[in-house]
Coordinates of C-alpha atoms and ligand atoms in Angstrom, one line a residue:
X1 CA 28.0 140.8 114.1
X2 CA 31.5 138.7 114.4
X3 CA 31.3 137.1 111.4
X4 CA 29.0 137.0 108.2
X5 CA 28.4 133.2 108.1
X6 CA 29.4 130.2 111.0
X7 CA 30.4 127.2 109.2
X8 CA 29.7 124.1 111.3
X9 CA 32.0 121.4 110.2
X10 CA 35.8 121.2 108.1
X11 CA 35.1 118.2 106.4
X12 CA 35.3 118.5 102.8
X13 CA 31.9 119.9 102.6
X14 CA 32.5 122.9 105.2
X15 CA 35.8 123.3 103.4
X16 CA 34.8 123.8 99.9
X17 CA 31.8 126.2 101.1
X18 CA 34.2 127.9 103.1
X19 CA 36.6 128.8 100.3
X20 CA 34.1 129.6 97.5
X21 CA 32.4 132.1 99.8
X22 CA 35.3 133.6 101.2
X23 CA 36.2 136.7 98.8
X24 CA 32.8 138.1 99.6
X25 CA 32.2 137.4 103.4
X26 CA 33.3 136.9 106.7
X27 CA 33.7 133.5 107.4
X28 CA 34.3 131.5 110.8
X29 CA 34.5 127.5 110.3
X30 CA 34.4 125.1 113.7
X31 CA 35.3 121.7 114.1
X32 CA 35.5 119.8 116.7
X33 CA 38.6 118.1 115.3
X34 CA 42.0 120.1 114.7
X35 CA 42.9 119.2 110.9
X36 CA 46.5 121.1 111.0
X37 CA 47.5 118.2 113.6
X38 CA 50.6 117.1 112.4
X39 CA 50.4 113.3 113.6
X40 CA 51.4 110.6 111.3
X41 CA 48.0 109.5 109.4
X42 CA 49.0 106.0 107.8
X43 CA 46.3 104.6 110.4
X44 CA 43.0 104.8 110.6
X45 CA 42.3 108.7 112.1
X46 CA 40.3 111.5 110.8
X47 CA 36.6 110.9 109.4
X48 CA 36.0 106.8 109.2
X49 CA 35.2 106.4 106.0
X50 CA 36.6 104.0 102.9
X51 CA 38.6 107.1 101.1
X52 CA 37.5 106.0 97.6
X53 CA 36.9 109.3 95.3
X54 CA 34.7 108.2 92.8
X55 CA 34.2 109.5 89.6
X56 CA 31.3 112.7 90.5
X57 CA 33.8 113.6 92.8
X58 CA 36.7 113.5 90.8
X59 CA 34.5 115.8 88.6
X60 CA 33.5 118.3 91.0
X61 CA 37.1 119.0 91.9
X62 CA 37.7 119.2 88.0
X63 CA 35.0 121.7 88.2
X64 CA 36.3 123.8 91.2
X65 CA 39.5 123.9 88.7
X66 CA 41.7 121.5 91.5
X67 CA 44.0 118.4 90.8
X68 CA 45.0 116.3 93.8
X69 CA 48.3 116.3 95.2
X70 CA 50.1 113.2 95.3
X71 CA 50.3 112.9 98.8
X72 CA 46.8 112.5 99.3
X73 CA 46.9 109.0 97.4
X74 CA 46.3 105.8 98.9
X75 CA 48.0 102.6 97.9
X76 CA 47.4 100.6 95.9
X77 CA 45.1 102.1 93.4
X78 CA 42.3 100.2 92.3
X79 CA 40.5 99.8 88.7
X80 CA 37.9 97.4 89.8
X81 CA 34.7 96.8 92.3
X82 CA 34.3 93.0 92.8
X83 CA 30.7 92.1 93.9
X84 CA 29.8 89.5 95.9
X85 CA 26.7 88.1 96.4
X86 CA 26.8 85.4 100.1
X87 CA 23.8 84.7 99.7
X88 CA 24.4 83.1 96.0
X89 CA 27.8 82.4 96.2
X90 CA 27.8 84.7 92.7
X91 CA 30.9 86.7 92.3
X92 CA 31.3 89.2 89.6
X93 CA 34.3 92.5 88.8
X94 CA 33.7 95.6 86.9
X95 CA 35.6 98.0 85.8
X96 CA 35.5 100.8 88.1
X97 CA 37.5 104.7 88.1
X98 CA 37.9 105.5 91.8
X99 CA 41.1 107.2 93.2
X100 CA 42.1 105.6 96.4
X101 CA 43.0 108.0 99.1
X102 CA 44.0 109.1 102.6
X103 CA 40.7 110.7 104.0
X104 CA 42.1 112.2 106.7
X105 CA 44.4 113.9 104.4
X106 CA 42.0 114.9 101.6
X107 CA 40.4 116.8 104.4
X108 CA 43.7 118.4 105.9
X109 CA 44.3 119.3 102.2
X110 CA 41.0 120.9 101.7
X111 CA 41.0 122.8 104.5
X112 CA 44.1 124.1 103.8
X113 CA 43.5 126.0 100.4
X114 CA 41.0 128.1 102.8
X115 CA 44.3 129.4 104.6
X116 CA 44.5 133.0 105.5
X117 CA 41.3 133.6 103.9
X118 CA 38.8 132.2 106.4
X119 CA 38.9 131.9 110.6
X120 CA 39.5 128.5 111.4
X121 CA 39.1 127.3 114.9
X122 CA 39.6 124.0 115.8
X123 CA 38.8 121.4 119.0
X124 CA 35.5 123.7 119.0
X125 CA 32.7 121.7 119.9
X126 CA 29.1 123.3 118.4
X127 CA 26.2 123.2 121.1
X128 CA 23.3 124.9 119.5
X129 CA 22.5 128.3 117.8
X130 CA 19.2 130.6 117.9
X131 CA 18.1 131.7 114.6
X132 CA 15.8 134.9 114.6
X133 CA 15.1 137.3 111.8
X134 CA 18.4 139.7 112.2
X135 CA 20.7 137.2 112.9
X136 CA 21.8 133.8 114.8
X137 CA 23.6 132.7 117.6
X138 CA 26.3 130.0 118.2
X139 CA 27.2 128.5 121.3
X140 CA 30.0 126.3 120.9
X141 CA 32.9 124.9 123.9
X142 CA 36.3 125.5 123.2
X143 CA 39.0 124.8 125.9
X144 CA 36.4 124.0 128.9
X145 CA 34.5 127.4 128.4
X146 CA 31.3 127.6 126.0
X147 CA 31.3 130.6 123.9
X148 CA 29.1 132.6 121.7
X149 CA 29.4 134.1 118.5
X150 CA 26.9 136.3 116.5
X151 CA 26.5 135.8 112.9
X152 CA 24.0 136.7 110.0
X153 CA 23.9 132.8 108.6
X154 CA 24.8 129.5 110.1
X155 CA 25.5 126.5 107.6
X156 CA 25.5 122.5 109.0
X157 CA 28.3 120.7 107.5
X158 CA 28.6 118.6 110.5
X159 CA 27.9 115.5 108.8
X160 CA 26.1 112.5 109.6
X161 CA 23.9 113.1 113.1
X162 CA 24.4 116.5 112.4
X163 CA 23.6 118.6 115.5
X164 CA 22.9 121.3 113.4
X165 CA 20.3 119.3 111.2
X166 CA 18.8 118.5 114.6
X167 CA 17.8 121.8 115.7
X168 CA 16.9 123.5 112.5
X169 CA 15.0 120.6 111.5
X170 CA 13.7 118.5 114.2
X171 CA 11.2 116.3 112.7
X172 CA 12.8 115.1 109.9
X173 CA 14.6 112.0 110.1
X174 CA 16.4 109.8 108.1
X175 CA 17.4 106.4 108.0
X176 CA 20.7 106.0 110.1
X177 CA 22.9 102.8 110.0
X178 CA 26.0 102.1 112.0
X179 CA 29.0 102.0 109.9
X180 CA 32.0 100.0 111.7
X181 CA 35.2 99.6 109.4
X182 CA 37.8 97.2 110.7
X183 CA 41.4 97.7 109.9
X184 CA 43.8 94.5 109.1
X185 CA 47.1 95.0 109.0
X186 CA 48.3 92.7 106.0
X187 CA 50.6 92.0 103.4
X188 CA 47.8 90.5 100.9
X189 CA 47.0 93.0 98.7
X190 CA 43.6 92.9 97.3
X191 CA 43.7 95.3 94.2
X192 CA 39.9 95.6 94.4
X193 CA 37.2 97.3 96.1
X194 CA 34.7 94.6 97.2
X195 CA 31.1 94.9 97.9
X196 CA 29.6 92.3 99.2
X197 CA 25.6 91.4 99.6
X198 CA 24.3 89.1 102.4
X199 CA 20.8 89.9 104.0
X200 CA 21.9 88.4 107.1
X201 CA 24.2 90.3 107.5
X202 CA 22.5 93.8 106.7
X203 CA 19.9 95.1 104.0
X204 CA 22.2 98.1 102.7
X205 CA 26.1 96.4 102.1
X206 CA 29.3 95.6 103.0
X207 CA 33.0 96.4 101.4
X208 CA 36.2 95.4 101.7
X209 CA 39.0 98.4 101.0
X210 CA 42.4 97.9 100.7
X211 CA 44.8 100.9 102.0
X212 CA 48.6 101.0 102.3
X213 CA 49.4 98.2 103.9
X214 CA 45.5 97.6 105.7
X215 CA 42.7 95.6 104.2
X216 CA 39.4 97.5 105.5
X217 CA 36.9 95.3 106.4
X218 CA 33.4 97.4 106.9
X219 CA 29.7 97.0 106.9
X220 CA 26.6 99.7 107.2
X221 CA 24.4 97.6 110.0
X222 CA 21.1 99.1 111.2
X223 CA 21.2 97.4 114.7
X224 CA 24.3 98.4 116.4
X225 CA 23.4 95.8 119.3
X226 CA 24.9 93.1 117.3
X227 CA 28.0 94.5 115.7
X228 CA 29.9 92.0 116.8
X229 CA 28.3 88.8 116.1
X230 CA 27.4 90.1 112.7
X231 CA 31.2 90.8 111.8
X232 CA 32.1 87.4 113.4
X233 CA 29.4 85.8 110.7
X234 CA 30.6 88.4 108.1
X235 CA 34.7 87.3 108.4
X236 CA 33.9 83.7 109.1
X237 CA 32.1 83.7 105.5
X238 CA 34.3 86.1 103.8
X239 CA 37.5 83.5 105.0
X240 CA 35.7 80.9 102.7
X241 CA 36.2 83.3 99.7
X242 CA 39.8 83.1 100.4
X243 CA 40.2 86.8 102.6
X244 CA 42.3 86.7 105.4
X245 CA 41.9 88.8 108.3
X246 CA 44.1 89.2 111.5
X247 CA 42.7 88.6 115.1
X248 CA 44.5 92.1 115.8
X249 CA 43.2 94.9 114.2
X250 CA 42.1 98.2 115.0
X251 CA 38.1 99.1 114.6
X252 CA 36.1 102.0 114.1
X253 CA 32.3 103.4 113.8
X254 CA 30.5 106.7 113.1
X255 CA 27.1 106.7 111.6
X256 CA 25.9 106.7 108.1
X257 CA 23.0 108.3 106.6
X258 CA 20.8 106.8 103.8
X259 CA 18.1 108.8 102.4
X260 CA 14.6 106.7 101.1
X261 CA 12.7 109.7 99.8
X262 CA 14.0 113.0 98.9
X263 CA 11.5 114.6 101.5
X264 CA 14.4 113.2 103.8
X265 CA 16.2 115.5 102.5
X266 CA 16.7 119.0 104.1
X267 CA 18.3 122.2 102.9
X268 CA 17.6 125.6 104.5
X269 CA 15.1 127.1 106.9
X270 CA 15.5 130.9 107.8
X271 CA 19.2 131.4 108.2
X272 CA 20.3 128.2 107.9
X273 CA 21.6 125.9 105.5
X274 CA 22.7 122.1 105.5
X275 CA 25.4 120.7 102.9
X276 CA 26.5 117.8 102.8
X277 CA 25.4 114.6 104.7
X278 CA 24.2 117.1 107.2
X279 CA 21.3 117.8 104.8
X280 CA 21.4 113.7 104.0
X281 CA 23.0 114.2 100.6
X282 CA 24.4 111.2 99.9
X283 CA 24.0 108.4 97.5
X284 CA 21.7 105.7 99.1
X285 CA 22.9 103.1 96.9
X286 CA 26.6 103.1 97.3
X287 CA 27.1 105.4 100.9
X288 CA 28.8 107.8 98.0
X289 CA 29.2 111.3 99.7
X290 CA 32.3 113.0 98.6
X291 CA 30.4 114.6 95.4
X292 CA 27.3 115.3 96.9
X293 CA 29.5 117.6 100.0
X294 CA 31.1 119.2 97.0
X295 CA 28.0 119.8 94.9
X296 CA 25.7 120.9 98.1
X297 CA 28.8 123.5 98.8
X298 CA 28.8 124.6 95.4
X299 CA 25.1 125.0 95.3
X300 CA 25.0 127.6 98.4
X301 CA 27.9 129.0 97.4
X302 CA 26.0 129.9 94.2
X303 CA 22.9 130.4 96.4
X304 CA 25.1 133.3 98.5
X305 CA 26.4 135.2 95.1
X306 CA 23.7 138.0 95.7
X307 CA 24.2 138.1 99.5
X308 CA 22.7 136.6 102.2
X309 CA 19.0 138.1 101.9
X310 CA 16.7 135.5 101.0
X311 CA 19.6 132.7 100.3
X312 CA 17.6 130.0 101.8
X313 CA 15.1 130.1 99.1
X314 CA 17.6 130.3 96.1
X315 CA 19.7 127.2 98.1
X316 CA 16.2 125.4 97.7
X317 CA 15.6 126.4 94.4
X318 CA 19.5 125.2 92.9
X319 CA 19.2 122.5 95.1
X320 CA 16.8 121.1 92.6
X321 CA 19.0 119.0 90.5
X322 CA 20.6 117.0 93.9
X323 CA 17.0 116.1 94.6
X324 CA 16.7 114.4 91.6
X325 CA 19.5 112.7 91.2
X326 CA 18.7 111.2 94.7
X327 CA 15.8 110.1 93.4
X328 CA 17.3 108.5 90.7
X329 CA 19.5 106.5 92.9
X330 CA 16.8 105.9 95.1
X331 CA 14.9 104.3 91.9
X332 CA 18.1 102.6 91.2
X333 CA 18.6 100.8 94.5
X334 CA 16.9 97.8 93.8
X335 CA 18.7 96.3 91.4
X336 CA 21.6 96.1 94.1
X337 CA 19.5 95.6 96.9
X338 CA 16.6 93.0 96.0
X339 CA 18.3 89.8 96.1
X340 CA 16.4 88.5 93.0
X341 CA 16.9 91.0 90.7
X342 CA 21.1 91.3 91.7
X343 CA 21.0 87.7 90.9
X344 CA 19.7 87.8 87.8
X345 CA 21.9 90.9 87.0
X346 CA 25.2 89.1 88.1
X347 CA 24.1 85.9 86.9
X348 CA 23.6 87.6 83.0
X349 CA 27.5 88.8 83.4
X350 CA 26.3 92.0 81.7
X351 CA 29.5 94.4 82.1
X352 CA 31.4 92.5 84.0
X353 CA 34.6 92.0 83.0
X354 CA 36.5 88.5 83.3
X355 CA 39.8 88.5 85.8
X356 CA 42.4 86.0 85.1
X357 CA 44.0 86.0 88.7
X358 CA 44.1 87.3 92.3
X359 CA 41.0 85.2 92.8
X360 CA 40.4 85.9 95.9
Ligands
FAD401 C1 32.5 104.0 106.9 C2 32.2 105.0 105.8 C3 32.8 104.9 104.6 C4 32.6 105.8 103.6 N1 33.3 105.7 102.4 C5 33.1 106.7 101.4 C6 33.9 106.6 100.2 O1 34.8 105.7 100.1 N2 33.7 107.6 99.3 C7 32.8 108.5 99.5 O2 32.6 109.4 98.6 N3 32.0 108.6 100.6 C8 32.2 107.7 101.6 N4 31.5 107.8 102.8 C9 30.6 109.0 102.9 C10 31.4 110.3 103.2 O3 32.4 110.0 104.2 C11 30.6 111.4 103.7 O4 29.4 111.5 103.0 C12 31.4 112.7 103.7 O5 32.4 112.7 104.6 C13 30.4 113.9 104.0 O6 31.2 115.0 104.1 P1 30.7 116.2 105.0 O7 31.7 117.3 104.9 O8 29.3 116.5 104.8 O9 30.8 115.6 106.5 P2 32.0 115.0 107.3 O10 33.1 114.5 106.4 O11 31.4 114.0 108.3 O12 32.5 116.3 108.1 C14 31.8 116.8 109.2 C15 32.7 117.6 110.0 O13 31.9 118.2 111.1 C16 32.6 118.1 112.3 N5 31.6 118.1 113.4 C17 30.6 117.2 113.6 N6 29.9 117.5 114.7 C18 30.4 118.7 115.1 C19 30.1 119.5 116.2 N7 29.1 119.2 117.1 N8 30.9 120.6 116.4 C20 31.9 120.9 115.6 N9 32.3 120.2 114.5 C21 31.5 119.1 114.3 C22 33.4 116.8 112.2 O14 34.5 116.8 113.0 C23 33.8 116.9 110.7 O15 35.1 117.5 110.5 C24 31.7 106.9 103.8 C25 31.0 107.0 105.0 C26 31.3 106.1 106.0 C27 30.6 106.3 107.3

């Protein structure tokens, strides 16, 4: 064997797996990014994603016994969500704990308390793997050349569209939206995180994020033929609630997976486990995922205590309590989602809180 378990993936959820498992095996993690690059990362690089840490994650890192370093922080930091509704006109804050932060660095950060104790290779590109009873096979390309690696276990955390997730499980899908976050340079602060409800423009939501010095402007659209008409209708109405975007700006998309049933939801077969969105945890009412990549990691990591015989079965077992609190989401998503029953939620004020200024 080279290594005890391939991790697939050094985003936060590959990360944390990696460094809770490696005092008691031999770990390799791939990526087909390079997180030590030293480039400046004001601007939008890394994993595309609105870099809010909400409150489960907060509490997972509080669990793994971590604090965040300051420079991971984002400016400015935000103490409420604004909702609005564009189909209403109905507009309503609450008060809301997230930390605001620099993805791209969370992820450098996290990588980096694996260092030394783990084999990290970057700009590694994962193809496939075999999976038999004694052990898997990787093939990933690294520098023009595909290579192979033998291991006992593979883990997914190659996020959404995971390759990985693919393979192992071929015939479960789940319901995959477009996410395209456009980055305005502008001096406007906005010291909110919006989310705003408009069936025309898509039946999940879409946010506005602002991020030293940017205002994020992005939207979770099922049909990626019409990105850009919908973001044309989405800015021309969002202008009328006073925003102001720039006609330069700098735009970006990945995909974005939203689980509607836990049987979506996929966790180990043989020698292989998902975590993170790889395995679709993620909330399906807010696009939430940093918790659910550290709870998922934390839950094989637990799964892997009595070595790697018959892990796959205790993963499925611990994995219990993510399951349901998908479900409860997914119970929950309604009340956001079905455009009578938000209206009759924002319309009865109930916790809102009332903002004297910054109307925007
Ligand atoms: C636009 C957007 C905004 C979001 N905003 C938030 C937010 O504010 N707060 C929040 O909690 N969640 C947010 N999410 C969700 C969150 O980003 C994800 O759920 C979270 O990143 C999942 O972590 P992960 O480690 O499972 O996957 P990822 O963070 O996606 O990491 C996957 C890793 O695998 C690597 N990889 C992928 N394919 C391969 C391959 N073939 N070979 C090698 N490596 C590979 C990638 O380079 C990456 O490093 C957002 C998502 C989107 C799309």
């Amino acid at each position: 064997m080279d290594f005890d378990i391939a991790v697939i993936g050094a985003g936060p959820a590959g990360s944390t797996l990696a460094r809770l498992i490696s005092e008691k095996f031999n770990v390799v993690v791939l990526d087909k990014r390079d997180l030590n690059s030293t480039a400046s990362t004001n601007f939008p690089q890394g994993k595309n994603c609105g870099g809010l840490l909400a409150p489960d994650a907060q509490k997972m890192l509080a669990k793994f016994g971590l604090g965040l370093p300051s420079k991971i922080l984002a400016e400015p930091q935000l103490f409420s969500v604004k909702a609005i509704d564009l189909g209403t006109g109905l507009k309503c804050h609450y008060q809301r704990h997230y930390i605001n932060i620099d993805r791209q660095k969370l992820d450098a950060w996290l990588l980096s308390l694996t260092l030394g104790k783990i084999q990290y290779e970057s700009n590694s590109f994962y193809l496939s793997h075999s999976d038999s009873s004694e052990y898997c096979e990787v093939s990933y390309r690294k520098g023009g050349k595909v290579k192979k690696i033998r291991v006992k276990a593979v883990v997914g955390a190659d996020g959404a569209n995971s390759a990985v997730r693919r393979i192992t499980f071929p015939s479960k899908s789940l319901r995959r939206y477009l996410s395209v976050q456009e980055w305005h340079e502008t001096g406007e602060a906005t010291p909110y995180f919006s989310s705003i409800f408009d069936s025309q423009i898509t039946d999940f939501y879409s946010w506005t994020i602002p991020k030293n010095g940017y205002l994020i402007l992005g939207s979770a659209l099922k049909n990626p033929s019409d990105i850009f008409s919908k973001f044309r209708v989405l800015k021309e109405k969002l202008r009328k609630h006073g925003f102001v975007f720039r006609e330069n700006f700098a735009v970006r998309g990945c995909y974005l997976e939203r689980p509607m049933n836990v049987s979506e939801l996929a966790f180990a077969k043989g020698r292989t486990a998902l975590v993170g969105e790889a395995g679709g945890f993620i909330s399906p009412s807010s696009a939430e995922g940093l918790s659910y990549a550290f709870w998922s990691a934390l839950n094989l990591a637990k799964s892997l205590e009595n070595g790697i015989s018959g892990f796959s079965e205790r993963y499925i077992k611990n994995s219990k309590n993510i399951s349901l609190n998908i479900a409860g989401k997914i119970v929950k998503s309604p009340f956001m989602f079905n455009s009578f029953l938000r209206k009759a939620i924002m319309k009865s004020k109930l916790n809102s809180i009332e903002v004297l200024e910054t109307e925007t």
